[in-house]
Backbone as JSON, one array per atom type, in Angstrom:
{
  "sequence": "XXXXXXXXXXXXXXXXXXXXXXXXXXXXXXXXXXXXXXXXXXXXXXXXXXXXXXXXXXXXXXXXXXXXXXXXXXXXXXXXXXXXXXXXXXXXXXXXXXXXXXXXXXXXXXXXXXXXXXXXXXXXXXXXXXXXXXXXXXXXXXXXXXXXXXXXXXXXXXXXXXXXXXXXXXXXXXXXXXXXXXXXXXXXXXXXXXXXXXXXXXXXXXXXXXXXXXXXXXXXXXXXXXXXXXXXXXXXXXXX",
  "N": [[112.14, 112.96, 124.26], [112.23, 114.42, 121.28], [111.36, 112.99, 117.86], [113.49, 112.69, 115.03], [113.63, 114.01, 111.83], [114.13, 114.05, 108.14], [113.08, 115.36, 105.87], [110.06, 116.66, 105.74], [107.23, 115.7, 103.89], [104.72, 117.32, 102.14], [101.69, 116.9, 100.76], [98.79, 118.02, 98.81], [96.3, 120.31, 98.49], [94.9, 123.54, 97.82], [94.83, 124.38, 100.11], [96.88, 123.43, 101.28], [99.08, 124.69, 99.54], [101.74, 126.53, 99.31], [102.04, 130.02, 100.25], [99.56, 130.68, 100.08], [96.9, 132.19, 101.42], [98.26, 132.44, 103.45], [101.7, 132.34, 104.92], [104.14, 130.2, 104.46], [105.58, 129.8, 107.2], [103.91, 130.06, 108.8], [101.82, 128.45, 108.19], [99.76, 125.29, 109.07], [101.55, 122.69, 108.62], [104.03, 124.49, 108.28], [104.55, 124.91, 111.0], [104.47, 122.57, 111.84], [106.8, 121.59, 110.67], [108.91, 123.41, 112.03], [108.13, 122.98, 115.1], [109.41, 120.33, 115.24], [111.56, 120.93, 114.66], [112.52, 120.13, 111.5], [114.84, 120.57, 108.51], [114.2, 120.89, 106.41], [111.12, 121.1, 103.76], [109.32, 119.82, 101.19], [106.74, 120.05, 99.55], [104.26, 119.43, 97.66], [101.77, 120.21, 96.21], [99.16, 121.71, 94.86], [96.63, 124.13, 93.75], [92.94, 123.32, 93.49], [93.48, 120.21, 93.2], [92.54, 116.98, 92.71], [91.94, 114.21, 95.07], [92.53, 111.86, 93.68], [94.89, 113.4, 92.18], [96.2, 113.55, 94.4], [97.04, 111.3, 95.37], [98.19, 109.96, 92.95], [100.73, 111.66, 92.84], [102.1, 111.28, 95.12], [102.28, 108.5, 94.84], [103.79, 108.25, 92.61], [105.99, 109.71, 93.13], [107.26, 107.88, 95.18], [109.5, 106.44, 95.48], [111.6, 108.59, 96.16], [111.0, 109.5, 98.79], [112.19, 108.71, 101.69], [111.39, 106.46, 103.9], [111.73, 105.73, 106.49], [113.02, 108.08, 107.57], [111.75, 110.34, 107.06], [108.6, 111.89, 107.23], [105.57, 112.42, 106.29], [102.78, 114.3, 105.29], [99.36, 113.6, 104.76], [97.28, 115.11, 102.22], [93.49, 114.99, 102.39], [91.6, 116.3, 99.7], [89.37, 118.87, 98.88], [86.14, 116.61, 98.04], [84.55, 116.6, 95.44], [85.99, 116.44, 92.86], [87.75, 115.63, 89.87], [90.34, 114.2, 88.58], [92.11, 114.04, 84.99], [92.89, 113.68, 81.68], [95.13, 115.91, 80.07], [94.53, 116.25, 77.61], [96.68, 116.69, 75.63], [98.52, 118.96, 76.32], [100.21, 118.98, 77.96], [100.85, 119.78, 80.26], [102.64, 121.23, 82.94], [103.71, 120.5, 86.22], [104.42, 121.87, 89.24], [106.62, 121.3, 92.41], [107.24, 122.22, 95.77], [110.3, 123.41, 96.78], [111.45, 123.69, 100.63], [113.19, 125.39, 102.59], [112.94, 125.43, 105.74], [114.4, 127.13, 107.87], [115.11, 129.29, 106.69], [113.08, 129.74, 105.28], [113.2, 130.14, 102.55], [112.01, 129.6, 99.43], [112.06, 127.22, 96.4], [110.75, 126.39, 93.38], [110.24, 123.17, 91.51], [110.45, 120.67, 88.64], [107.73, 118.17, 88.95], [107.49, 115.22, 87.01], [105.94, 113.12, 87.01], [103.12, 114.13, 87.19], [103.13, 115.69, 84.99], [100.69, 116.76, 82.17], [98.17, 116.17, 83.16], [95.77, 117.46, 84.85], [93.03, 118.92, 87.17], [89.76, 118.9, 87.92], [86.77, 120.55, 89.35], [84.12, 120.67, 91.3], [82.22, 118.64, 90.53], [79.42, 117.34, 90.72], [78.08, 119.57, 91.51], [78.05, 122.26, 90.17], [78.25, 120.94, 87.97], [77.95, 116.94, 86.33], [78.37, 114.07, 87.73], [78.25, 110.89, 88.03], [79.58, 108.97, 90.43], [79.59, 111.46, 92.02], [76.83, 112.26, 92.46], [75.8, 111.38, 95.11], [76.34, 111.91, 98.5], [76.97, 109.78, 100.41], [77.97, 107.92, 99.08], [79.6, 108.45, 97.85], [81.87, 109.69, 99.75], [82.17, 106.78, 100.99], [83.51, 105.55, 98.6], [86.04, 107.01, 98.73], [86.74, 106.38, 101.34], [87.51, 103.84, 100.62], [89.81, 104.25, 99.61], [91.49, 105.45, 101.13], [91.56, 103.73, 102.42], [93.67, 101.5, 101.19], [95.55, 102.74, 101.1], [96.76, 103.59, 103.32], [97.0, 100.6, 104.03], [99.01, 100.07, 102.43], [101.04, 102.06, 103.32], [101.55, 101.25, 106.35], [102.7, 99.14, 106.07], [104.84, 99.66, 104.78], [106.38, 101.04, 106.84], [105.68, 103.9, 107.36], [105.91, 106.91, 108.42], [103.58, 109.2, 108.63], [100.65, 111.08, 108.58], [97.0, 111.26, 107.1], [95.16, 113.78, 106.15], [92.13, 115.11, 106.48], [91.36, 117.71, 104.33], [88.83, 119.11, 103.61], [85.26, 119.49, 104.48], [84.04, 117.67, 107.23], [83.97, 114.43, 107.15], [81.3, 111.87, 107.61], [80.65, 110.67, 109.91], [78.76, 109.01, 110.66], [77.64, 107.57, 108.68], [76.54, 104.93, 107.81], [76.15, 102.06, 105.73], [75.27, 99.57, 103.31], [77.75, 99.23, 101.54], [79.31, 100.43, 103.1], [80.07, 99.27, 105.39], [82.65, 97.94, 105.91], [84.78, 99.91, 105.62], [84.29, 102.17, 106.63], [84.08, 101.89, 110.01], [86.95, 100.75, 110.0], [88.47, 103.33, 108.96], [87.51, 105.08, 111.09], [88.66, 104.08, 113.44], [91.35, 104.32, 112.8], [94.27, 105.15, 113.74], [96.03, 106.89, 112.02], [94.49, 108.35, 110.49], [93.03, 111.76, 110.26], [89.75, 112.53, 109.66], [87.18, 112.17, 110.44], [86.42, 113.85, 112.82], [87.94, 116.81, 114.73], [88.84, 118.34, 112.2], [91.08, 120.29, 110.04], [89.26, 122.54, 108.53], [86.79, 121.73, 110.47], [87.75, 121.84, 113.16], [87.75, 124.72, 112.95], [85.51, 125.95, 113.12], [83.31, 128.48, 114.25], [85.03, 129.24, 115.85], [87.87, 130.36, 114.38], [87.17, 131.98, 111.8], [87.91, 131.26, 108.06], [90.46, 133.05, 105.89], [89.59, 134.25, 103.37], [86.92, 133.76, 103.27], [83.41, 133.82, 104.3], [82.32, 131.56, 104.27], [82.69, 127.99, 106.1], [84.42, 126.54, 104.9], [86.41, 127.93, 103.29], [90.02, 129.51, 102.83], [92.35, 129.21, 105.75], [93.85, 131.8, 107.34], [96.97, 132.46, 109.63], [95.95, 132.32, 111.97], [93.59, 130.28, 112.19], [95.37, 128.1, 111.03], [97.2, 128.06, 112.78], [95.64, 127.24, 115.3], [94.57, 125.05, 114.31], [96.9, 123.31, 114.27], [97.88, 123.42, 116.88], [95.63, 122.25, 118.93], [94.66, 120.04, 117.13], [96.41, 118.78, 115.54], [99.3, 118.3, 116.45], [98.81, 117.16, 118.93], [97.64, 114.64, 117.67], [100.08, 113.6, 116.76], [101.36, 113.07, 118.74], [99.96, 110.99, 119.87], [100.5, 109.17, 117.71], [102.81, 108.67, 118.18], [104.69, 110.18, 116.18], [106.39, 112.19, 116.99]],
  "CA": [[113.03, 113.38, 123.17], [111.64, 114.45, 119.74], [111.5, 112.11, 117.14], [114.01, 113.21, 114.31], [113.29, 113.7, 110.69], [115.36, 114.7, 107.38], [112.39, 115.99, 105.23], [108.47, 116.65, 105.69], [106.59, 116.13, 102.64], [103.11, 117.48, 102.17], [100.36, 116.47, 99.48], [97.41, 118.19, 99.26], [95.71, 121.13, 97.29], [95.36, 124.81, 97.66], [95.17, 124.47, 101.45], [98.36, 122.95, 101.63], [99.95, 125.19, 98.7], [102.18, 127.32, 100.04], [101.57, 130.98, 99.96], [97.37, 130.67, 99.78], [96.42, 132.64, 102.75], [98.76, 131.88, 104.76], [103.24, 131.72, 104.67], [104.4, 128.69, 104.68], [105.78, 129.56, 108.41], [102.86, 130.21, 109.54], [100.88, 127.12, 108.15], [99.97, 123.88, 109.98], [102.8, 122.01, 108.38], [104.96, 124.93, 108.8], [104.79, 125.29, 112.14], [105.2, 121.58, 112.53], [108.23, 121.59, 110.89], [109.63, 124.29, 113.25], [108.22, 121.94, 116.41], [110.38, 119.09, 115.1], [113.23, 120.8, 113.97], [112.77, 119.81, 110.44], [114.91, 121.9, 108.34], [113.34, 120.98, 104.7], [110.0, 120.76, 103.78], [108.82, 119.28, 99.58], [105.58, 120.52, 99.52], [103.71, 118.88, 96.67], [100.45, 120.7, 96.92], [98.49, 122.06, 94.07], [95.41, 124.13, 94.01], [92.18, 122.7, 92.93], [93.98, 118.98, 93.3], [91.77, 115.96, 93.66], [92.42, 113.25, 95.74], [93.11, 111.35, 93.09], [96.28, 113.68, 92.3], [97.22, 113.28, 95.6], [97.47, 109.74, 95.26], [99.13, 109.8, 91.59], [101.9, 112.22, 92.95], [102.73, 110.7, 96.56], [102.67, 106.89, 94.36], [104.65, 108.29, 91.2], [107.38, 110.14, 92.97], [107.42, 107.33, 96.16], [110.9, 106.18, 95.66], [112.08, 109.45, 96.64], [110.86, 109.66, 100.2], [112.62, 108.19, 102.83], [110.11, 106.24, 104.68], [112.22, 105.43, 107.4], [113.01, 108.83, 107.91], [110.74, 111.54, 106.58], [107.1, 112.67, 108.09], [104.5, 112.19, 104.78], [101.46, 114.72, 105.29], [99.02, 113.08, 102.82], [95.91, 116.05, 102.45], [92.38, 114.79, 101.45], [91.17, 117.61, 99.33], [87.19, 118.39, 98.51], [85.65, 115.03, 97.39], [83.53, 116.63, 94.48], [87.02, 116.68, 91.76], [88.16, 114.9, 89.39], [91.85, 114.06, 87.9], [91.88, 113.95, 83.59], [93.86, 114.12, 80.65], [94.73, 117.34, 79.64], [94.44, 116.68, 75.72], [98.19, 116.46, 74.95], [98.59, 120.25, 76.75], [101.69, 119.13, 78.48], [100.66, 121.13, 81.46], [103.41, 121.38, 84.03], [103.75, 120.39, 88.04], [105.19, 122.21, 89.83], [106.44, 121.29, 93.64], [107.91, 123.49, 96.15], [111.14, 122.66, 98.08], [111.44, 124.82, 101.09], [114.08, 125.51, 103.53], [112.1, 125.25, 106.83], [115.32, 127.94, 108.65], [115.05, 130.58, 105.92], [111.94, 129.92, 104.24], [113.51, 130.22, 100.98], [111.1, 128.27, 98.4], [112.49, 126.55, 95.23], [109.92, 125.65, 92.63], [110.48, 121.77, 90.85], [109.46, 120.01, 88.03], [107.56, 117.01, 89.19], [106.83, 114.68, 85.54], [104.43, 112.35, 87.39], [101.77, 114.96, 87.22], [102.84, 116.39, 83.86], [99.95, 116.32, 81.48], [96.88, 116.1, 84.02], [94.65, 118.58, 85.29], [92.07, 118.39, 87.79], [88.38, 119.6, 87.48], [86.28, 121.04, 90.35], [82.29, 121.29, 91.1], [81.31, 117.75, 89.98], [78.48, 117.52, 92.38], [77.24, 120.83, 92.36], [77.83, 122.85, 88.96], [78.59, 119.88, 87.06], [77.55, 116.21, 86.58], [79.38, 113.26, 87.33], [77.53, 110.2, 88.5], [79.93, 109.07, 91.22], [79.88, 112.76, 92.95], [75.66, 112.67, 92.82], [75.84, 111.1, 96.09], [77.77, 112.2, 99.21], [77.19, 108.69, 100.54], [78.29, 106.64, 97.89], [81.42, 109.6, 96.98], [82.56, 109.1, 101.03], [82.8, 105.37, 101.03], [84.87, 105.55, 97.58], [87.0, 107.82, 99.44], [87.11, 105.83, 102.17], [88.02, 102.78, 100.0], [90.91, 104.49, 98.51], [92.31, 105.61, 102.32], [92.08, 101.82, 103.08], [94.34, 100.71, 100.93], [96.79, 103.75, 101.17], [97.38, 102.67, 104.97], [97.84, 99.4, 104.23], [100.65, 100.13, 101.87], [101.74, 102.67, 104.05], [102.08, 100.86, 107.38], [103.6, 97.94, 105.23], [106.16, 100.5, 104.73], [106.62, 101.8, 108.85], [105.44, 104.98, 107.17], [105.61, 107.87, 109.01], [102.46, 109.53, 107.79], [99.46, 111.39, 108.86], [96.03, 111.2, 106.45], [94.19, 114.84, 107.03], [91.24, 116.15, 105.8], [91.04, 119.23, 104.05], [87.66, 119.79, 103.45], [84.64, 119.11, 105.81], [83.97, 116.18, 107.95], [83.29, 113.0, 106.95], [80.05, 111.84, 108.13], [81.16, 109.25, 110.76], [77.47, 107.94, 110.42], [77.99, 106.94, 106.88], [76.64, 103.39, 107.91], [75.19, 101.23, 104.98], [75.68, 98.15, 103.07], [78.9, 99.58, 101.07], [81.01, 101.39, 103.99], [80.31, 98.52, 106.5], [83.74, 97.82, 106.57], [85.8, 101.17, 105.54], [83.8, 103.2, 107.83], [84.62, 101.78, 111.17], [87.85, 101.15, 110.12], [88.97, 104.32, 108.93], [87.9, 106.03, 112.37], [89.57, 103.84, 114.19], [92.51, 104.01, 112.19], [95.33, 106.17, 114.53], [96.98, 108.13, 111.42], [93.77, 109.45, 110.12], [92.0, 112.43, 110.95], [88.88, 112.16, 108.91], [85.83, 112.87, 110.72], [86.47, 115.18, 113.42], [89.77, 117.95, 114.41], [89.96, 118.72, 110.98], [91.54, 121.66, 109.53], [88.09, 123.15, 108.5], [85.94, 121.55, 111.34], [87.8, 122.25, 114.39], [87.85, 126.0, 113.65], [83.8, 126.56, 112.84], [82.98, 129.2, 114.94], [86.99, 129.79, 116.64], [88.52, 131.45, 113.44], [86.83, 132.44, 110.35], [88.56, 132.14, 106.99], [90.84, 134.76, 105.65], [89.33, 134.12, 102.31], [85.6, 133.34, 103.24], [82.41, 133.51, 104.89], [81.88, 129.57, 104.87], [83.76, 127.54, 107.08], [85.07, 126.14, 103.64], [87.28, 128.84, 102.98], [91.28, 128.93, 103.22], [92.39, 129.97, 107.06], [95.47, 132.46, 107.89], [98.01, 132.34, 110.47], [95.02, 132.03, 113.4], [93.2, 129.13, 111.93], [96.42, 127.28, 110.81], [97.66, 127.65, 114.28], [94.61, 126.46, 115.94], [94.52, 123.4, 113.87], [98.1, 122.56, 114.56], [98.05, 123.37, 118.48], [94.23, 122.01, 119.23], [94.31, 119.08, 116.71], [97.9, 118.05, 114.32], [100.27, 118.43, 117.65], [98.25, 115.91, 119.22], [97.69, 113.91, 116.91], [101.68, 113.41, 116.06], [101.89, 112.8, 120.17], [99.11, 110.11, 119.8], [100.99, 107.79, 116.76], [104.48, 108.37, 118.35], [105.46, 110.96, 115.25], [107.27, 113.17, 117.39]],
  "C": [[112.27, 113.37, 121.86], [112.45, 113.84, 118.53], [112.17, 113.06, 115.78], [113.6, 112.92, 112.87], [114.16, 114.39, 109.64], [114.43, 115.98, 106.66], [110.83, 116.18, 105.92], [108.1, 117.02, 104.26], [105.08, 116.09, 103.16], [102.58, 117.38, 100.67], [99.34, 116.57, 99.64], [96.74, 119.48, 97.8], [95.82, 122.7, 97.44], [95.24, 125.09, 99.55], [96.11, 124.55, 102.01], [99.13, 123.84, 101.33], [100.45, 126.0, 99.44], [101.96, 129.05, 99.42], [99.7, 131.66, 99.78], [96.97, 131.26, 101.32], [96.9, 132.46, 104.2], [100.54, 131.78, 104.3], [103.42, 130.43, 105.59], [104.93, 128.39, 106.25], [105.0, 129.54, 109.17], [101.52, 129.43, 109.29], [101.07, 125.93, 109.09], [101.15, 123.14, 109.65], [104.39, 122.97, 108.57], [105.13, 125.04, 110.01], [104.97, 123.62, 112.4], [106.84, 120.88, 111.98], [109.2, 122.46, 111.92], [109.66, 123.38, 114.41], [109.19, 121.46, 116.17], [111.42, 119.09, 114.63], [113.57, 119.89, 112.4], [112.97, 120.85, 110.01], [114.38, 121.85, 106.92], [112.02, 120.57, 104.42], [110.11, 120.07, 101.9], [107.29, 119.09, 99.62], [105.05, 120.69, 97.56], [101.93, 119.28, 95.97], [100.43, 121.42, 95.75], [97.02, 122.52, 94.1], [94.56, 123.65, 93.09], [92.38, 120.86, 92.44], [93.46, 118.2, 93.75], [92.3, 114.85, 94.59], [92.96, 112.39, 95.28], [94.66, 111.65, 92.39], [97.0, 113.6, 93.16], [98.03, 112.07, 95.47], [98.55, 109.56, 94.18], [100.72, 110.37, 92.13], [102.75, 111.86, 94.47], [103.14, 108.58, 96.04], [103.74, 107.06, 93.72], [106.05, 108.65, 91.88], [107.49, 109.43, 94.66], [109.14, 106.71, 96.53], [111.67, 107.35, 96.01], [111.98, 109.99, 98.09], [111.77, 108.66, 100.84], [111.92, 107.59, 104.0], [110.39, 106.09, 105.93], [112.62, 107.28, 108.73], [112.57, 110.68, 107.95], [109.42, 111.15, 107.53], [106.5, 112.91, 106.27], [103.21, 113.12, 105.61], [99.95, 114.35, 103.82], [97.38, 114.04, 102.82], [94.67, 115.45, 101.61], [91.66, 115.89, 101.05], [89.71, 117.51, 98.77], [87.11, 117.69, 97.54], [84.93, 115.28, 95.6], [85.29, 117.07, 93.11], [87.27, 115.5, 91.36], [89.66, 115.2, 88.52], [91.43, 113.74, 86.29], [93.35, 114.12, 83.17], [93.78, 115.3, 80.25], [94.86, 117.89, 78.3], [95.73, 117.27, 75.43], [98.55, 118.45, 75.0], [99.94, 119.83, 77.52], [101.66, 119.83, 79.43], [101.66, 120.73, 82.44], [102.99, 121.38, 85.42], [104.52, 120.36, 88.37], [105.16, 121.82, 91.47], [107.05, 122.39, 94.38], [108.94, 123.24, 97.45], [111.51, 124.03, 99.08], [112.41, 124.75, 102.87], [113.34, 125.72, 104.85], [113.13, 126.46, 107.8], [115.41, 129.17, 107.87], [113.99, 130.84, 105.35], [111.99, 130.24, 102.93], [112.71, 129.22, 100.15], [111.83, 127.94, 97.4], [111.16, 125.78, 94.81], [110.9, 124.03, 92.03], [109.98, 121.19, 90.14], [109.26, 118.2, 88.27], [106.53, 115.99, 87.39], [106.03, 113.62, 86.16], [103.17, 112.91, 87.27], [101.51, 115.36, 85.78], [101.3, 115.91, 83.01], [98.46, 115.86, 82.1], [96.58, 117.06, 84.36], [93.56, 118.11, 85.61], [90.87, 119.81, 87.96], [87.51, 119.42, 88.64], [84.88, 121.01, 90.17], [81.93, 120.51, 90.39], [80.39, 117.68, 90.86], [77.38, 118.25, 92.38], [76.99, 121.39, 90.91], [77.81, 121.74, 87.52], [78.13, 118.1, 87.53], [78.25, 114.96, 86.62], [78.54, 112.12, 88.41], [77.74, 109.77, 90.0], [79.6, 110.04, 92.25], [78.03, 112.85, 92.9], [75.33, 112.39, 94.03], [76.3, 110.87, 97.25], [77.75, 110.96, 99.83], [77.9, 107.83, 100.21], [80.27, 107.58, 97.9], [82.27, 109.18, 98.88], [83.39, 108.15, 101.24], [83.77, 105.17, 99.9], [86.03, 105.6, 97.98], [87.82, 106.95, 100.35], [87.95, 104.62, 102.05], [89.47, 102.88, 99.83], [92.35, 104.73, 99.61], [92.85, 104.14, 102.77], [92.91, 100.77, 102.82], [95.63, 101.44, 100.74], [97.36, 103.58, 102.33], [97.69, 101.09, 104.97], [98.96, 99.28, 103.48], [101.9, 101.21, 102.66], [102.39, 102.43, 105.77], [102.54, 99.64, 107.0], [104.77, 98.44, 105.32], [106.78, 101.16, 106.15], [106.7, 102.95, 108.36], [105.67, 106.09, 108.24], [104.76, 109.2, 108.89], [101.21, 109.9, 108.69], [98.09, 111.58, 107.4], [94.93, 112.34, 106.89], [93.19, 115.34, 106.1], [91.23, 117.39, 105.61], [90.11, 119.9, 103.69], [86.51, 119.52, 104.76], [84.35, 117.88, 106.32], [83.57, 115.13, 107.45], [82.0, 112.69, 107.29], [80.16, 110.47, 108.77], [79.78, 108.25, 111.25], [77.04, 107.57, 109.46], [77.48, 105.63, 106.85], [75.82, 103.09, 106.91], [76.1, 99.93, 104.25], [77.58, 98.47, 102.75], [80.37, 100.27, 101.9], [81.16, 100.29, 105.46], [81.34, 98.13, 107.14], [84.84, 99.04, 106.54], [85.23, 101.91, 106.43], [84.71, 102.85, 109.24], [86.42, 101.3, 110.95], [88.81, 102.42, 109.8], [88.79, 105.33, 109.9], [88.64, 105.71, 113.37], [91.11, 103.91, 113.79], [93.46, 105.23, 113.04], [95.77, 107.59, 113.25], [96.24, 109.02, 110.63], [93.0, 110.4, 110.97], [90.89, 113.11, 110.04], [87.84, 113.15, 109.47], [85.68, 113.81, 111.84], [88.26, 115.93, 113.6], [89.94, 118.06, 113.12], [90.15, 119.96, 110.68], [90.33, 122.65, 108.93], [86.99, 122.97, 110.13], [86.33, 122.0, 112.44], [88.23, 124.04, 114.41], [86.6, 126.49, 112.8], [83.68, 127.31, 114.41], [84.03, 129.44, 116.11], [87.39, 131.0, 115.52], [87.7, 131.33, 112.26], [88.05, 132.61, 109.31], [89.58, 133.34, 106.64], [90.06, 135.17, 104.47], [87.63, 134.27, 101.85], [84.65, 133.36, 104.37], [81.74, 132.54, 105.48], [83.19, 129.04, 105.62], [84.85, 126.72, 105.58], [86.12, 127.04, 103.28], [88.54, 128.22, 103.21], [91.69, 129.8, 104.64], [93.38, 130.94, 106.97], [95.95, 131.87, 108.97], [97.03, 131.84, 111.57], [94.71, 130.52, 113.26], [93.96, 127.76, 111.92], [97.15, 126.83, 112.23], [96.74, 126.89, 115.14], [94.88, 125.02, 115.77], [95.59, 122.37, 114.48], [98.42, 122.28, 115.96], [97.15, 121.96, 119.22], [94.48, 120.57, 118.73], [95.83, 118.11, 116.23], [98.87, 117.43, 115.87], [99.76, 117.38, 118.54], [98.17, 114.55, 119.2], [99.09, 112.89, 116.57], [101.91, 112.71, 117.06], [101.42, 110.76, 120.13], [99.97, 108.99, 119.37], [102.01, 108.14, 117.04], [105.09, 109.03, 117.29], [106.03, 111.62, 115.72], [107.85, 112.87, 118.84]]
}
């Protein structure tokens, strides 16, 4: 018997967002609301959104989930961003509530986000000390997962932790990840370093968007992920 739910919320970045290469029925989270007979989704998802907005907007607006009976998708989005002030710009966040039986969307203003903006291509085009080292930027990462599962199975969450960019590097071993490493692969509700939504469709589906496996997928990719890897996954930690 499938495990019942009221809402599915997702938190993630332009992967997640709905409409980015993909309708929302025909994304990984859409199609697992369909599986599970969820009929509302609150899709929190912003493109170019670091991990650190993830976190700000799944902490800030936490009293509003239902932990008992919602499904939390929490998306780790590419490591090289950073969250800021946006110099008293008042910039607006928007979420997107979405009827999972009609697909009707409704935008929302979420004020946990207001007034932030997140900045892309530290790493690469830009310099940011943290992001000079994918070693060092990993284990951060990894730090930040480690204490998001322990507040989240404090709570009998119902929660998956997915990567949205490329794999982890599940040989990350040195002084600093000695202990977040091996526990974050063993950890059941993440899927980190392999099946992820980029990795398990390198050389299956290409992009709609791109040439690199980095790109955003369509309907093929999204399905893959969700059949191959999410659907699994859900079976695995008893989410469905």
């Amino acid at each position: 018997m499938l495990k019942s739910y009221n809402k599915l919320w997702v938190f993630g970045d332009s992967y997640t967002t709905p409409g980015v290469c993909v309708e929302p029925a025909d994304s990984f989270w859409g199609l697992t609301a369909t599986e599970l007979y969820i009929d509302t989704i609150i899709n929190c998802s912003r493109p170019v959104n670091s991990f650190i907005s993830v976190q700000q907007l799944l902490v800030g607006i936490s009293e509003q989930i239902n932990w008992r009976d919602d499904l939390v998708f929490v998306g780790v989005p590419p490591l090289e961003r950073i969250t800021v002030f946006d110099n008293h710009c008042d910039t607006e966040y928007l979420g997107h509530s979405i009827n999972a039986l009609t697909w009707e969307v409704d935008k929302f203003d979420i004020p946990e986000h207001r007034g932030l903006i997140a900045l892309q291509n530290y790493g690469s085009d830009r310099q940011l000390v943290l992001h000079s080292d994918r070693s060092w930027l990993e284990t951060d990462v990894l730090r930040q997962i480690f204490l998001l599962t322990q507040w989240l199975d404090k709570l009998n969450a119902n929660y998956l932790i997915l990567n949205l960019s490329k794999d982890l590097d599940k040989d990350n071993i040195w002084g600093p990840s000695r202990f977040v490493l091996p526990y974050c692969k063993e950890h059941k509700n993440c899927v980190l370093f392999k099946n992820t939504y980029h990795g398990i469709n390198i050389g299956i589906n290409k992009p709609a968007d791109s040439d690199t496996p980095e790109g955003h997928h369509g309907p093929a990719g999204n399905k893959y992920f969700f059949e191959q890897s999410l659907l699994p996954k859900l079976k695995e930690c008893n989410l469905c």
